[in-house]
Short mmCIF file of C-alpha atoms in Angstrom, two decimals:
data_model
loop_
_atom_site.label_atom_id
_atom_site.label_comp_id
_atom_site.label_asym_id
_atom_site.label_seq_id
_atom_site.Cartn_x
_atom_site.Cartn_y
_atom_site.Cartn_z
CA ASP N 1 64.80 55.48 -117.16
CA ALA N 2 67.34 54.38 -119.72
CA LYS N 3 65.60 52.76 -122.66
CA THR N 4 65.77 48.99 -122.79
CA THR N 5 65.11 46.68 -125.70
CA GLN N 6 64.02 43.07 -125.25
CA PRO N 7 62.74 40.43 -127.65
CA THR N 8 58.97 40.18 -127.60
CA SER N 9 58.88 36.45 -126.95
CA MET N 10 61.05 33.39 -126.44
CA ASP N 11 60.57 29.69 -125.98
CA CYS N 12 62.58 27.37 -123.78
CA ALA N 13 62.44 23.63 -123.16
CA GLU N 14 61.75 22.57 -119.60
CA GLY N 15 64.96 21.75 -117.75
CA ARG N 16 67.13 23.77 -120.10
CA ALA N 17 68.66 27.14 -119.39
CA ALA N 18 66.64 30.18 -120.43
CA ASN N 19 68.78 33.11 -121.57
CA LEU N 20 66.88 36.38 -121.82
CA PRO N 21 68.76 39.27 -123.44
CA CYS N 22 68.32 42.97 -122.83
CA ASN N 23 69.90 45.89 -124.62
CA HIS N 24 70.44 49.12 -122.64
CA SER N 25 72.98 50.97 -124.75
CA THR N 26 72.23 54.39 -123.18
CA ILE N 27 72.85 53.28 -119.61
CA SER N 28 74.86 55.65 -117.41
CA GLY N 29 77.79 54.62 -115.26
CA ASN N 30 75.87 54.64 -111.97
CA GLU N 31 72.64 53.06 -113.17
CA TYR N 32 71.67 49.55 -112.15
CA VAL N 33 69.98 46.89 -114.25
CA TYR N 34 66.93 45.31 -112.60
CA TRP N 35 64.93 42.29 -113.65
CA TYR N 36 61.35 41.57 -112.63
CA ARG N 37 58.86 39.04 -113.88
CA GLN N 38 55.09 38.87 -113.94
CA ILE N 39 53.23 35.60 -114.02
CA HIS N 40 49.81 35.90 -115.63
CA SER N 41 48.52 39.19 -114.15
CA GLN N 42 49.97 38.52 -110.69
CA GLY N 43 52.02 41.25 -109.04
CA PRO N 44 55.47 41.66 -110.57
CA GLN N 45 58.21 39.80 -108.73
CA TYR N 46 61.74 41.06 -108.23
CA ILE N 47 64.38 38.66 -109.56
CA ILE N 48 67.82 40.21 -109.46
CA HIS N 49 69.78 43.38 -110.09
CA GLY N 50 73.38 44.39 -110.82
CA LEU N 51 75.66 47.28 -111.64
CA LYS N 52 78.69 45.94 -113.46
CA ASN N 53 79.66 42.60 -111.97
CA ASN N 54 77.83 39.40 -112.69
CA GLU N 55 75.32 38.49 -110.01
CA THR N 56 73.72 35.24 -108.91
CA ASN N 57 70.98 34.42 -106.44
CA GLU N 58 68.68 31.51 -105.80
CA MET N 59 66.46 32.44 -108.71
CA ALA N 60 68.78 33.47 -111.52
CA SER N 61 72.08 34.81 -112.76
CA LEU N 62 72.67 38.17 -114.35
CA ILE N 63 75.49 38.64 -116.83
CA ILE N 64 76.35 42.24 -117.69
CA THR N 65 78.71 42.95 -120.57
CA GLU N 66 81.91 44.84 -119.84
CA ASP N 67 80.66 47.96 -121.63
CA ARG N 68 77.36 47.61 -119.70
CA LYS N 69 75.32 48.14 -122.84
CA SER N 70 73.58 44.81 -122.60
CA SER N 71 72.82 42.06 -120.13
CA THR N 72 71.44 38.54 -120.02
CA LEU N 73 69.21 37.01 -117.40
CA ILE N 74 69.81 33.29 -117.03
CA LEU N 75 67.34 30.87 -115.50
CA PRO N 76 69.61 27.81 -115.20
CA HIS N 77 66.95 25.08 -115.23
CA ALA N 78 63.68 26.49 -116.47
CA THR N 79 60.45 24.95 -115.22
CA LEU N 80 56.88 25.37 -116.42
CA ARG N 81 56.34 27.77 -113.50
CA ASP N 82 58.91 30.12 -115.01
CA THR N 83 56.53 30.91 -117.86
CA ALA N 84 56.01 34.66 -117.43
CA VAL N 85 56.72 38.11 -118.83
CA TYR N 86 60.24 39.21 -117.92
CA TYR N 87 61.04 42.90 -117.62
CA CYS N 88 64.49 44.44 -117.85
CA ILE N 89 64.50 47.88 -116.22
CA VAL N 90 67.17 50.51 -115.83
CA PRO N 91 65.85 53.06 -113.32
CA ARG N 92 67.15 56.57 -113.51
CA GLY N 93 69.98 57.56 -111.23
CA ARG N 94 72.03 55.67 -108.71
CA GLY N 95 70.05 52.56 -107.88
CA ASN N 96 66.84 54.55 -108.01
CA THR N 97 64.02 52.05 -108.05
CA GLY N 98 61.39 54.41 -106.77
CA LYS N 99 59.90 54.78 -110.21
CA LEU N 100 59.99 51.68 -112.31
CA ILE N 101 59.03 51.98 -115.95
CA PHE N 102 57.91 48.61 -117.26
CA GLY N 103 58.11 48.21 -121.01
CA GLN N 104 56.56 45.32 -122.88
CA GLY N 105 59.09 42.79 -121.64
CA THR N 106 59.83 39.32 -123.00
CA THR N 107 57.16 36.66 -122.80
CA LEU N 108 58.98 33.44 -121.94
CA GLN N 109 57.13 30.24 -122.69
CA VAL N 110 58.64 27.15 -121.08
CA LYS N 111 57.51 24.05 -122.89
CA PRO N 112 57.45 20.43 -121.69
CA GLU P 1 54.80 36.02 -93.77
CA ALA P 2 56.17 39.22 -95.27
CA GLN P 3 53.68 40.50 -97.77
CA VAL P 4 51.77 43.33 -99.40
CA THR P 5 48.00 42.89 -99.29
CA GLN P 6 45.34 44.65 -101.29
CA ASN P 7 41.58 44.74 -100.87
CA PRO P 8 39.34 44.17 -102.61
CA ARG P 9 40.89 41.89 -105.20
CA TYR P 10 38.00 42.39 -107.61
CA LEU P 11 35.52 45.25 -107.80
CA ILE P 12 32.79 46.23 -110.22
CA THR P 13 31.29 49.65 -109.65
CA VAL P 14 29.45 52.43 -111.45
CA THR P 15 30.59 55.82 -112.63
CA GLY P 16 30.79 58.42 -109.88
CA LYS P 17 30.57 56.13 -106.87
CA LYS P 18 33.51 56.84 -104.58
CA LEU P 19 35.69 53.88 -103.74
CA THR P 20 38.86 53.07 -101.83
CA VAL P 21 41.34 50.30 -102.54
CA THR P 22 43.39 49.46 -99.48
CA CYS P 23 47.05 48.48 -99.44
CA SER P 24 48.93 47.25 -96.41
CA GLN P 25 52.46 45.93 -95.88
CA ASN P 26 53.91 44.19 -92.83
CA MET P 27 57.59 44.70 -93.60
CA ASN P 28 58.03 48.14 -92.04
CA HIS P 29 58.86 49.57 -95.47
CA GLU P 30 59.19 53.31 -95.84
CA TYR P 31 58.42 53.49 -99.56
CA MET P 32 55.05 52.59 -101.09
CA SER P 33 53.62 53.08 -104.53
CA TRP P 34 50.56 52.49 -106.71
CA TYR P 35 50.62 51.34 -110.34
CA ARG P 36 47.98 50.61 -112.91
CA GLN P 37 48.38 48.11 -115.71
CA ASP P 38 46.55 48.34 -119.01
CA PRO P 39 46.96 46.22 -122.16
CA GLY P 40 49.60 47.64 -124.45
CA LEU P 41 50.63 50.32 -121.95
CA GLY P 42 52.43 48.26 -119.34
CA LEU P 43 52.53 49.33 -115.70
CA ARG P 44 52.36 53.04 -114.99
CA GLN P 45 52.95 54.69 -111.65
CA ILE P 46 50.03 56.63 -110.17
CA TYR P 47 51.34 57.93 -106.82
CA TYR P 48 54.15 57.11 -104.46
CA SER P 49 55.05 57.81 -100.87
CA MET P 50 58.57 58.00 -99.50
CA ASN P 51 57.40 57.94 -95.89
CA VAL P 52 54.51 58.78 -93.59
CA GLU P 53 52.77 62.01 -94.63
CA VAL P 54 54.98 62.30 -97.73
CA THR P 55 53.31 61.57 -101.06
CA ASP P 56 53.95 62.62 -104.64
CA LYS P 57 52.48 62.19 -108.09
CA GLY P 58 53.64 59.55 -110.52
CA ASP P 59 52.97 59.51 -114.23
CA VAL P 60 49.17 59.17 -114.21
CA PRO P 61 47.76 60.78 -111.03
CA GLU P 62 44.63 62.36 -112.51
CA GLY P 63 41.45 61.08 -110.89
CA TYR P 64 43.21 59.49 -107.92
CA LYS P 65 44.05 60.47 -104.36
CA VAL P 66 46.23 58.80 -101.78
CA SER P 67 47.08 59.23 -98.13
CA ARG P 68 49.83 57.90 -95.89
CA LYS P 69 48.79 58.44 -92.30
CA GLU P 70 50.65 55.41 -91.01
CA LYS P 71 53.62 53.51 -92.29
CA ARG P 72 51.93 50.24 -93.15
CA ASN P 73 48.92 51.55 -95.11
CA PHE P 74 48.66 53.41 -98.40
CA PRO P 75 45.06 53.54 -99.66
CA LEU P 76 44.14 54.57 -103.19
CA ILE P 77 41.00 56.68 -103.43
CA LEU P 78 38.88 57.24 -106.51
CA GLU P 79 36.54 60.11 -105.63
CA SER P 80 34.46 59.86 -108.81
CA PRO P 81 35.47 56.80 -110.83
CA SER P 82 35.09 56.84 -114.58
CA PRO P 83 35.20 53.99 -117.13
CA ASN P 84 38.73 54.96 -118.19
CA GLN P 85 39.89 53.95 -114.72
CA THR P 86 38.96 50.36 -115.43
CA SER P 87 42.29 48.64 -114.94
CA LEU P 88 44.43 46.26 -112.93
CA TYR P 89 45.98 48.04 -109.95
CA PHE P 90 49.09 47.08 -108.03
CA CYS P 91 50.47 48.37 -104.78
CA ALA P 92 54.17 47.98 -104.05
CA SER P 93 56.53 48.67 -101.18
CA SER P 94 60.27 48.74 -100.57
CA PRO P 95 62.52 49.44 -97.58
CA ARG P 96 63.66 52.72 -99.09
CA GLN P 97 63.14 54.37 -102.44
CA TYR P 98 66.37 52.81 -103.66
CA ASN P 99 65.57 49.15 -103.11
CA GLU P 100 63.76 46.43 -105.02
CA GLN P 101 59.97 46.65 -104.75
CA PHE P 102 57.57 44.04 -103.45
CA PHE P 103 54.22 43.98 -105.19
CA GLY P 104 50.77 43.09 -103.96
CA PRO P 105 48.50 40.60 -105.75
CA GLY P 106 46.55 43.25 -107.65
CA THR P 107 43.03 44.65 -107.70
CA ARG P 108 40.98 44.31 -110.84
CA LEU P 109 38.60 47.27 -111.07
CA THR P 110 35.77 47.65 -113.56
CA VAL P 111 33.89 50.95 -113.75
CA LEU P 112 30.64 50.76 -115.69
#
């Protein structure tokens, strides 16, 4: 997997947008960026993924820079239930998610 | 409800006593996988299966066995558990190898 770098922790006020950055400067042209989150030792939950265009679903938006070396996950209106560890993952190969390598991720604390 | 289930959720056992952790999915997914999660090491893949009767080693397969006799089930077998296998275990499935993975709730295993 391409190496990713994320901040260890972030805080966000409830109701505000949470912007979680990820650096993946060694990403290859056909590799996707995936985001998962894990709430307090529960099973990781898929959030969103993208290749080069920005993506949006009911949970979040993913903004990928034009050079694809970094991305930002946006939770538009963070709630207390969004407090979790967020993992940015770039699996090896074309969309290959068969082997996910979870780093340390970013611990997001949403505060009242 | 589409889900991945694991049993048991919690288990305390003693060294050398064979055990099996079951994993079942009701989404007709071809791909299934086992991970373990340890503090400071993140999630690491143990074994995966791309389809019935097809299994392969992940990053940390030593001390574990798996089988995939039917599509929905992917049990993890510890023939002779040791204390270093104390961990939080997750099963995951996805439609194919190249799709986002759905994780089970986890099994917390303690080997004394």
